[in-house]
Amino acid sequence: MKKQMIHHDEQLADSNCSEARHEPIWLANADMNDMDELYTANILEISFRQWLKEAEELDIFDNALILCNAQGRILRLAGRSTISGGESESVQSLAGQACRTLQQQSDHGITALPIMKRSEKGVLAVLAIVRPDSHSGTAVSMKAAALLYRSIVYRNFELSLAQEQLHQQQLIEKEAGRRETLFEVARRLHDQNDVNEVLNVLLMDVEDLYPHAEFDLYLSQDHVNGDERIKPLYFRHADHDIHAQAFLAGNPIIAHDEAGMVQLAIPMSGKQAVYGVLSIAMRSGLWEESEMSAFIMLADTAGSAFESGKLFEQSNALIRELQIINEITKRLNQSLRLDEIFQFAMNELLTIFKADYCAVLQLDKDTDHFHIMSTNLREGIEEVFSTDYGFCGIVYDTKEPLIISDYAVTRVVDSQLMDVTASRSMIAAPIMAGTEVAGVIMVMHQSPNFFSYGNYKLLQMLSTHIGLAISNASLHAEVRRMVITDNLTGLHARHYLNKQIQSRQRKDPCGSLVLVDLDHFKKVNDTYGHLIGDRILVAVSDVIRSCIRETDIAARWGGEELAVYLPQIRSEQAYRIAERIRSRVEQDTHPPVTVSCGISEWTYDDEKVSVETLFNRADVALYEAKNNGRNRIVVG
């Protein structure tokens, strides 16, 4: 039973193999198309040459053999080098008849035999023989040769179809591989958030994909990468530069030169703009038109990735700028002292812009000159500049920020700051107080083209916040001055003097107080009026200021009484200062008035010396001077 089953399986297998052997493959049903005449003629001629070699022993080869196409036109001649004009006409005539009748045609020693297609519905070609005399075996030999020729034709046709299919398959596989590679390149490009990395990946991958080509990338934006193949795009000679033309038109351009090279210029476009041009150069023999779509897709992908990288870069830059502005604003507002604000602003600007030098200038409206308030410039440079001098003069006139790429090349104006520091790049911005220029910020570097347009815009924003901080500090200083200053005399107020004496008594070893009182001041007011009295009080205050040091403190004690505190001064020296005040008042006032002075002192040896005690002593001494005839000085 087991042997019968095995025998049955063997029979079934043999049956399947037999069916497989007899199953016609698709080539067996393929036939030539009349529409492709050049393709058919080429196969017919190649097959004709092969047929001549394979059937050369047949007796028909002693005669003239002629190959004609399905329209009767002569394609090839063998056996003889030429045939006469009459023979040629007869051959074409008989070949035409054979094509129409699908039968062999003979006349005057010429026989034309049609070679039928596989489908038997048309003529593939016509074989004709020109023989000088008839021969009984010629017709048989010719039919045999015709069948051989037909088999050779279809063998070549099938081979051609197979080669074409193989070529198509290779192209499909090549295109699939290229698409897969391009997809991977596109993925790698879009994985990058950094513009430099996008450009590096683009050039590296196209170099791997097309090692036989040379690549360059022309960018329309200033960009420092370090790769020599990344170059700036210029438009000076756009009519003769295919890269500029491709950028402006937004379309790829192909150019051929006399050296046999193909030059491609393909725009690198994003959704918002064209950012550059991918330049490709290769030998003409290596260029295939089918690759253009791949290059365009690659350039578009790179443009999209470049645009995303730029947006990411700009977003980060904007975030950094906002953080910088926020931090600087917060720190500027922590101080209300002008000197601290100027110094802090200068230091921060040097750090933010990585600059070599910085100067912050403030306008003095009284003198109409700019004064350097803070700088890291070396000593010896002038600290005062006119409002019509140099770059600060330009900013003052225009009220606009300024950027200088290369001072050595474009010397718009003379600038001592730029010359002394050997700087070539500069950005400057006005410090505004309302609608008026209150100062100028100048940031400098010794390298040309150092500052970007982004730096220029950032300084413009920072200068606004620095200006607000300076205005706030100035207003605070003015309010504070008004609080601690007497409006009439310009001297300090009494409460300010008290606080300063208390502060000095905690750290100084000694000090003296001088009380100054105008003699018969009520009589002056009654005689000349209060306006003149106020003017005399101001004049006496000016005399006091001119006779004391900057560290001394003069104040209006009340009414016509004035006070001067002299830190670290004993009564003997205080007396000399008071005498100078007394004599100057008598000489410099009109109408002339006199003053009486009382002096008191304190030292660290004294016990419980307070401000009140000091004033009481001076007041007692002043009272004594008044009682002893006035216009005199008494030390308490």
XYZ file of C-alpha atoms in Angstrom:
636
model
C 0.000 0.000 0.000
C 2.846 2.304 0.897
C 4.624 1.525 -2.408
C 1.439 2.353 -4.356
C 1.156 5.759 -2.643
C 4.792 6.545 -3.428
C 4.265 5.520 -7.065
C 1.149 7.720 -7.244
C 3.068 10.726 -5.839
C 5.865 10.205 -8.377
C 3.334 10.133 -11.212
C 1.719 13.348 -9.927
C 5.122 15.068 -9.674
C 6.055 14.005 -13.219
C 2.713 15.313 -14.441
C 3.279 18.710 -12.795
C 6.801 18.967 -14.243
C 5.501 18.111 -17.699
C 2.839 20.821 -17.469
C 5.466 23.294 -16.320
C 7.711 22.415 -19.257
C 4.918 22.878 -21.770
C 3.528 26.100 -20.186
C 4.576 28.890 -22.600
C 6.480 31.769 -21.048
C 5.341 35.319 -21.846
C 8.155 35.833 -24.355
C 6.738 33.081 -26.565
C 3.626 35.192 -27.192
C 5.446 38.484 -27.623
C 5.627 39.963 -31.094
C 7.103 42.969 -32.798
C 5.138 46.177 -33.056
C 4.779 47.896 -36.409
C 4.796 51.248 -34.629
C 8.426 50.879 -33.542
C 10.017 50.827 -36.991
C 13.554 51.804 -35.953
C 13.603 49.209 -33.192
C 12.330 46.484 -35.576
C 14.729 47.445 -38.376
C 17.702 47.233 -36.034
C 16.762 43.697 -34.923
C 16.157 42.639 -38.535
C 19.583 43.866 -39.634
C 21.429 42.321 -36.664
C 19.610 39.021 -37.244
C 20.436 39.209 -40.959
C 24.185 39.354 -40.224
C 23.919 36.442 -37.781
C 21.831 34.469 -40.280
C 24.491 34.912 -42.954
C 27.066 33.299 -40.699
C 24.849 30.440 -39.534
C 23.411 29.521 -42.993
C 26.424 30.178 -45.201
C 26.619 26.514 -46.355
C 23.249 26.670 -48.101
C 23.468 26.898 -51.897
C 21.473 30.102 -51.967
C 24.453 32.003 -50.674
C 26.066 31.825 -54.091
C 23.498 34.360 -55.200
C 22.611 37.926 -54.205
C 20.610 37.912 -50.942
C 18.498 40.920 -50.042
C 16.667 41.844 -46.815
C 13.610 44.090 -47.124
C 11.344 45.497 -44.462
C 7.565 44.981 -44.228
C 7.066 47.913 -46.608
C 9.319 46.428 -49.276
C 12.242 48.825 -48.778
C 15.708 47.228 -49.094
C 17.607 47.094 -45.795
C 20.633 44.864 -46.459
C 22.409 43.136 -49.379
C 24.668 40.022 -49.225
C 26.361 37.717 -51.799
C 27.114 40.613 -54.111
C 28.359 44.102 -53.372
C 25.735 45.751 -55.564
C 22.726 45.061 -57.703
C 21.605 46.970 -60.763
C 18.942 49.614 -60.698
C 16.541 47.365 -62.555
C 17.147 44.536 -60.136
C 16.597 46.890 -57.189
C 13.252 48.041 -58.570
C 12.177 44.450 -59.267
C 13.172 43.323 -55.773
C 11.175 46.135 -54.114
C 8.199 45.462 -56.364
C 8.160 41.727 -55.629
C 8.746 42.373 -51.902
C 5.741 44.693 -51.855
C 3.607 42.052 -53.559
C 4.796 39.393 -51.094
C 3.808 41.638 -48.176
C 0.347 42.187 -49.594
C -0.366 38.615 -50.680
C 1.556 36.916 -47.872
C 2.864 34.531 -50.573
C 6.191 33.934 -52.253
C 6.658 36.015 -55.466
C 9.050 35.209 -58.334
C 9.881 36.958 -61.608
C 12.921 37.039 -63.949
C 15.276 35.192 -61.628
C 14.180 37.071 -58.499
C 12.276 35.391 -55.678
C 10.764 37.265 -52.697
C 9.715 35.218 -49.681
C 7.729 36.914 -46.828
C 8.828 36.206 -43.251
C 5.647 35.982 -41.211
C 5.184 37.225 -37.648
C 4.344 34.879 -34.835
C 0.759 36.022 -34.919
C 0.585 35.173 -38.647
C -1.332 38.407 -39.112
C 1.437 40.388 -40.666
C 4.740 40.345 -42.440
C 7.884 40.779 -40.390
C 10.297 41.141 -43.334
C 10.970 39.875 -46.877
C 13.969 37.807 -48.012
C 14.763 38.098 -51.713
C 17.264 36.145 -53.861
C 18.574 37.225 -57.226
C 19.835 34.171 -59.173
C 21.071 34.194 -62.765
C 19.461 30.827 -63.503
C 16.892 28.726 -61.842
C 17.875 25.799 -59.683
C 15.557 23.137 -58.425
C 16.903 23.105 -54.901
C 16.973 26.858 -54.470
C 13.335 27.256 -53.413
C 13.628 24.568 -50.740
C 16.897 25.974 -49.454
C 15.437 29.429 -49.362
C 12.423 28.338 -47.313
C 14.706 26.584 -44.865
C 16.907 29.666 -44.679
C 13.825 31.847 -44.192
C 12.692 29.735 -41.240
C 16.199 29.922 -39.766
C 16.226 33.683 -40.229
C 12.798 33.977 -38.586
C 13.981 31.989 -35.557
C 17.108 34.152 -35.290
C 14.990 37.316 -35.470
C 12.714 36.184 -32.651
C 15.646 34.941 -30.630
C 17.173 38.431 -30.838
C 13.784 39.995 -30.200
C 13.303 37.919 -27.034
C 16.851 38.702 -25.942
C 16.183 42.378 -26.512
C 12.964 42.201 -24.510
C 14.746 40.387 -21.683
C 17.528 42.951 -21.690
C 14.992 45.751 -21.689
C 13.143 44.162 -18.793
C 16.405 43.693 -16.932
C 17.353 47.298 -17.626
C 13.965 48.499 -16.436
C 14.276 46.384 -13.305
C 17.725 47.805 -12.660
C 16.380 51.322 -13.126
C 13.491 50.591 -10.773
C 15.852 49.168 -8.160
C 18.237 52.085 -8.643
C 15.397 54.584 -8.332
C 14.044 52.796 -5.260
C 17.492 52.832 -3.699
C 17.907 56.496 -4.546
C 14.503 57.368 -3.122
C 15.292 55.450 0.036
C 18.627 57.275 0.304
C 16.993 60.638 -0.370
C 14.355 59.875 2.227
C 17.107 59.121 4.727
C 18.903 62.358 3.772
C 15.652 64.301 4.185
C 15.102 62.704 7.590
C 18.634 63.603 8.683
C 18.227 67.163 7.445
C 14.972 67.674 9.326
C 16.462 66.118 12.447
C 18.827 69.097 12.694
C 17.885 72.270 14.542
C 21.227 73.949 13.973
C 21.785 75.775 10.675
C 25.447 74.734 10.532
C 24.511 71.091 10.949
C 21.896 71.343 8.190
C 24.513 72.666 5.760
C 27.112 70.097 6.830
C 24.671 67.192 6.448
C 23.560 68.465 3.024
C 27.088 68.731 1.601
C 28.270 65.482 3.183
C 25.309 63.448 1.932
C 25.258 64.776 -1.626
C 28.997 64.100 -1.801
C 28.350 60.491 -0.781
C 25.459 60.140 -3.233
C 27.293 61.705 -6.196
C 31.055 61.246 -5.684
C 31.728 62.096 -9.341
C 30.332 65.633 -8.978
C 31.593 68.838 -7.376
C 29.292 70.757 -5.036
C 29.165 74.322 -3.760
C 26.499 76.157 -1.798
C 25.867 79.870 -2.385
C 23.963 81.555 0.450
C 22.151 84.869 0.181
C 22.679 85.536 3.909
C 25.861 86.254 5.853
C 26.867 82.971 7.389
C 30.172 81.752 8.814
C 30.536 77.967 8.585
C 34.182 77.190 7.926
C 33.492 74.953 4.919
C 35.139 76.426 1.802
C 32.252 75.147 -0.319
C 29.813 77.492 1.435
C 30.135 80.854 -0.293
C 28.266 84.178 -0.388
C 25.899 84.793 -3.283
C 26.634 88.015 -5.165
C 24.327 89.802 -7.594
C 26.750 92.235 -9.223
C 26.959 90.162 -12.429
C 23.582 88.461 -12.291
C 23.196 88.481 -16.107
C 26.185 86.148 -16.465
C 25.907 84.149 -13.257
C 23.545 81.167 -13.360
C 23.530 80.994 -9.545
C 22.190 84.539 -9.229
C 19.717 83.863 -12.052
C 18.455 80.676 -10.382
C 18.068 82.522 -7.073
C 16.164 85.443 -8.595
C 13.936 83.266 -10.801
C 13.435 80.542 -8.207
C 13.939 77.857 -10.879
C 16.816 75.431 -11.588
C 19.185 76.262 -14.455
C 21.389 73.894 -16.518
C 24.421 75.175 -18.455
C 26.945 73.345 -20.664
C 30.448 74.664 -21.251
C 33.057 74.014 -23.956
C 35.114 71.813 -21.637
C 32.360 69.200 -21.626
C 31.056 70.023 -18.162
C 27.465 70.374 -16.997
C 26.739 73.117 -14.435
C 23.526 72.965 -12.400
C 22.184 75.785 -10.241
C 19.250 74.671 -8.074
C 17.495 77.100 -5.672
C 17.388 76.070 -2.011
C 13.870 77.203 -1.163
C 11.771 77.167 1.977
C 8.147 78.116 2.509
C 8.968 81.772 3.112
C 11.909 82.521 0.815
C 14.833 81.282 -1.266
C 17.907 81.022 0.969
C 20.612 79.979 -1.446
C 21.600 77.991 -4.516
C 23.059 74.468 -4.672
C 25.750 74.378 -7.384
C 26.599 71.029 -9.030
C 29.296 70.476 -11.671
C 30.069 67.183 -13.439
C 31.237 65.820 -16.800
C 28.553 65.698 -19.481
C 28.937 61.938 -19.867
C 28.028 61.365 -16.245
C 24.941 63.564 -16.269
C 21.474 62.001 -16.504
C 18.366 64.117 -16.915
C 16.481 61.741 -14.639
C 18.630 62.891 -11.693
C 17.330 66.463 -11.883
C 14.173 65.656 -9.898
C 16.305 64.114 -7.146
C 18.518 67.206 -6.979
C 15.478 69.496 -6.845
C 13.897 67.455 -4.063
C 17.185 67.444 -2.151
C 17.593 71.227 -2.502
C 13.963 71.850 -1.463
C 14.361 69.573 1.555
C 17.574 71.370 2.516
C 15.836 74.738 2.065
C 12.967 73.677 4.312
C 15.390 72.333 6.949
C 17.524 75.483 6.671
C 14.436 77.627 7.166
C 13.399 75.594 10.216
C 16.914 75.891 11.613
C 16.908 79.632 11.026
C 13.537 80.018 12.728
C 14.738 77.896 15.639
C 17.915 79.970 15.805
C 15.959 83.222 15.682
C 13.546 81.955 18.351
C 16.435 81.079 20.641
C 18.095 84.417 19.898
C 14.851 86.225 20.696
C 14.469 84.279 23.935
C 18.063 85.093 24.868
C 17.514 88.752 24.040
C 14.349 88.872 26.147
C 16.178 87.173 29.000
C 19.042 89.656 28.682
C 16.663 92.611 28.562
C 14.683 91.297 31.506
C 17.802 90.627 33.595
C 19.411 93.965 32.775
C 16.176 95.863 33.425
C 15.774 94.131 36.778
C 19.355 94.868 37.802
C 19.241 98.441 36.518
C 16.145 99.121 38.576
C 17.842 97.800 41.700
C 20.045 100.896 41.804
C 19.084 104.548 41.817
C 22.634 105.869 41.774
C 23.698 107.230 38.410
C 27.356 106.244 38.717
C 26.396 102.643 39.467
C 23.984 102.521 36.533
C 26.560 103.873 34.083
C 29.217 101.430 35.278
C 26.868 98.435 35.272
C 25.557 99.261 31.791
C 29.086 99.519 30.398
C 30.194 96.187 31.891
C 27.071 94.363 30.697
C 27.334 95.713 27.166
C 30.950 94.535 26.914
C 29.875 91.051 27.962
C 26.726 90.792 25.826
C 28.350 91.915 22.573
C 31.808 90.439 23.285
C 33.178 93.880 22.469
C 36.663 95.268 22.981
C 35.557 98.709 24.137
C 32.455 100.500 25.337
C 31.695 104.092 26.297
C 28.530 105.551 27.806
C 28.243 109.311 27.306
C 25.771 111.722 28.906
C 24.718 115.079 27.478
C 25.272 118.190 29.597
C 22.565 120.569 28.427
C 24.257 123.563 30.031
C 27.472 123.161 28.001
C 25.939 121.266 25.058
C 28.697 118.646 25.294
C 28.816 114.886 25.805
C 30.691 113.641 28.876
C 32.059 110.086 29.163
C 30.388 108.693 32.279
C 31.772 105.143 32.140
C 34.211 103.373 29.817
C 36.981 100.792 29.671
C 39.015 102.962 27.282
C 42.593 103.607 28.237
C 43.549 106.850 29.931
C 44.505 109.899 27.931
C 41.408 110.147 25.784
C 39.275 113.260 25.957
C 36.232 112.945 28.183
C 34.170 115.742 26.632
C 32.911 115.915 23.052
C 30.827 118.468 21.224
C 27.396 117.478 19.961
C 28.573 118.020 16.386
C 31.691 115.823 16.627
C 32.184 112.247 15.459
C 29.673 109.451 15.630
C 28.029 110.740 18.804
C 27.285 113.904 16.791
C 25.614 111.803 14.057
C 23.509 109.945 16.635
C 22.623 113.240 18.300
C 21.454 114.765 14.984
C 19.546 111.722 13.676
C 18.302 110.325 17.015
C 18.798 106.909 15.409
C 21.137 103.987 16.166
C 24.203 103.533 13.989
C 26.286 100.569 12.743
C 29.756 100.834 11.199
C 31.096 97.682 9.519
C 34.617 98.873 8.771
C 35.723 102.308 9.966
C 39.072 101.949 8.153
C 37.371 101.550 4.760
C 34.361 103.860 5.136
C 35.589 106.728 7.268
C 32.353 108.680 7.413
C 33.620 111.075 10.106
C 36.693 111.385 12.290
C 36.357 109.670 15.657
C 38.937 109.932 18.415
C 37.390 106.938 20.181
C 37.783 104.732 17.087
C 41.273 106.022 16.248
C 42.773 105.697 19.734
C 41.402 102.168 20.242
C 42.175 101.049 16.647
C 38.575 99.858 16.398
C 37.009 99.062 13.016
C 33.492 97.908 13.933
C 31.013 99.904 15.970
C 27.377 100.005 16.994
C 25.944 103.081 18.677
C 22.521 104.044 19.999
C 21.022 107.178 21.558
C 19.895 107.301 25.176
C 16.569 109.060 24.933
C 14.831 111.170 27.568
C 11.379 111.575 26.101
C 11.958 112.940 22.611
C 15.403 114.367 23.335
C 18.823 112.715 23.230
C 20.228 112.482 26.766
C 23.308 110.433 25.911
C 24.968 107.979 23.537
C 26.147 104.371 23.943
C 29.099 103.305 21.761
C 30.256 99.658 21.533
C 33.446 98.960 19.539
C 35.581 96.063 18.291
C 38.944 95.997 16.549
C 37.828 93.433 13.911
C 35.890 94.569 10.817
C 32.302 93.367 10.236
C 32.145 92.094 13.821
C 28.664 93.255 14.801
C 25.548 91.815 13.163
C 22.245 93.457 12.398
C 20.856 91.503 15.358
C 23.435 93.185 17.620
C 22.377 96.533 16.198
C 18.703 95.888 17.018
C 19.507 94.495 20.471
C 21.554 97.564 21.411
C 18.665 99.731 20.291
C 16.336 97.905 22.708
C 18.868 97.884 25.543
C 19.544 101.600 25.151
C 15.838 102.253 25.754
C 15.917 100.423 29.086
C 19.239 102.000 30.058
C 17.739 105.398 29.237
C 14.720 104.687 31.445
C 16.994 103.619 34.315
C 19.087 106.780 33.923
C 15.941 108.940 33.820
C 14.582 107.254 36.937
C 17.881 107.687 38.760
C 18.096 111.310 37.639
C 14.557 112.014 38.842
C 15.274 110.268 42.100
C 18.452 112.298 42.529
C 16.556 115.492 41.767
C 13.786 114.662 44.238
C 16.370 113.747 46.839
C 18.240 116.971 46.165
C 15.034 118.919 46.530
C 14.282 117.168 49.819
C 17.717 117.819 51.316
C 18.285 121.257 49.743
C 16.954 124.668 50.637
C 15.139 126.101 47.614
C 16.374 129.663 48.119
C 20.054 129.281 48.983
C 20.824 125.958 47.399
C 22.396 124.839 50.681
C 21.455 121.581 52.373
C 18.402 121.379 54.606
C 18.766 121.230 58.382
C 17.654 117.587 58.725
C 20.263 116.516 56.183
C 22.958 118.299 58.163
C 21.849 116.542 61.352
C 22.063 113.103 59.726
C 25.487 113.803 58.237
C 26.890 114.966 61.609
C 25.526 111.848 63.302
C 27.120 109.692 60.605
C 30.454 111.488 60.927
C 30.522 111.210 64.690
C 30.437 107.411 64.355
C 33.616 107.214 62.265
C 35.590 110.497 62.513
C 37.910 111.443 65.389
C 36.712 115.049 65.548
C 34.751 117.816 63.841
C 33.621 121.436 64.166
C 30.369 123.290 63.645
C 30.135 126.936 62.594
C 26.846 128.814 62.978
C 26.597 131.935 60.791
C 23.953 134.629 61.424
C 23.376 137.800 59.376
C 23.578 140.905 61.567
C 20.499 143.183 61.574
C 18.901 141.200 58.770
C 15.403 142.333 59.755
C 16.545 145.907 59.220
C 17.830 144.985 55.751
C 14.458 143.498 54.836
C 12.617 146.503 56.208
C 14.904 148.948 54.391
C 15.403 147.250 51.019
C 12.563 144.801 50.916
C 12.417 141.020 51.157
C 13.524 140.528 47.541
C 16.842 142.224 48.222
C 17.032 140.403 51.545
C 16.678 137.041 49.766
C 19.333 138.083 47.244
C 21.766 138.950 50.078
C 21.008 135.609 51.746
C 21.873 133.839 48.484
C 25.076 135.876 48.152
C 26.161 134.920 51.683
C 25.449 131.260 50.858
C 27.648 131.521 47.751
C 30.455 133.006 49.860
C 30.212 130.107 52.301
C 30.373 127.536 49.471
C 33.444 129.211 48.054
C 35.279 129.132 51.411
C 34.824 125.480 52.351
C 35.908 122.098 50.990
C 33.786 119.723 48.939
C 33.620 117.378 51.913
C 32.318 120.125 54.193
C 28.566 120.459 54.606
C 26.792 123.832 54.469
C 23.126 124.112 55.391
C 20.435 126.651 56.068
C 19.759 126.406 59.823
C 16.663 128.573 59.708
C 15.707 132.096 58.613
C 18.931 134.090 58.235
C 20.969 131.545 60.213
C 23.348 129.277 58.270
C 25.512 126.384 59.473
C 28.719 124.722 58.272
C 29.979 121.368 59.531
C 33.717 120.757 59.063
C 34.584 117.044 59.348
C 37.896 116.226 61.103
C 38.575 119.929 61.759
C 39.431 121.328 65.211
C 38.174 124.699 66.443
C 41.427 126.562 65.718
C 41.241 125.795 61.999
C 37.463 126.276 62.045
C 38.044 129.766 63.373
C 40.256 130.620 60.384
C 37.608 129.346 57.981
C 34.904 131.317 59.773
C 37.057 134.426 59.637
C 37.461 133.992 55.904
C 33.694 133.735 55.555
C 33.117 136.796 57.756
C 35.540 139.022 55.845
C 34.346 137.895 52.434
C 30.715 138.555 53.330
C 31.531 142.101 54.420
C 33.381 142.725 51.160
C 31.194 140.931 48.604
C 27.632 141.843 49.623
C 25.712 144.845 48.191
C 24.270 146.497 50.149
C 27.028 145.405 52.587
C 26.079 143.246 55.538
C 28.047 141.545 58.297
C 27.770 138.174 59.956
C 28.441 136.826 63.425
C 29.734 133.276 63.942
C 29.666 130.778 66.805
C 31.947 127.727 66.777
C 31.787 124.436 68.643
C 33.820 121.251 68.311
C 33.784 117.625 69.399
C 36.392 114.924 69.724
C 36.180 111.195 70.342
C 37.380 111.863 73.918
C 34.160 113.706 74.729
C 31.476 111.743 76.466
C 28.011 111.632 74.994
C 28.588 114.339 72.416
C 25.357 114.594 70.421
C 24.273 116.774 67.543
C 22.060 118.752 69.910
C 24.970 119.375 72.288
C 27.164 120.523 69.430
C 24.508 122.941 68.191
C 23.796 124.245 71.674
C 27.465 125.068 72.207
C 27.697 126.835 68.861
C 24.427 128.657 69.500
C 25.684 129.917 72.893
C 28.897 131.134 71.222
C 26.867 132.880 68.496
C 24.684 134.567 71.135
C 27.836 135.831 72.823
C 29.153 137.217 69.527
C 25.863 139.037 68.974
C 25.942 140.540 72.465
C 29.551 141.671 72.094
C 28.895 143.927 69.132
C 28.263 141.529 66.174
C 30.512 141.067 63.111
C 32.749 138.795 65.126
C 33.510 135.115 65.864
C 33.286 133.351 69.211
C 34.459 129.801 69.954
C 32.251 127.959 72.389
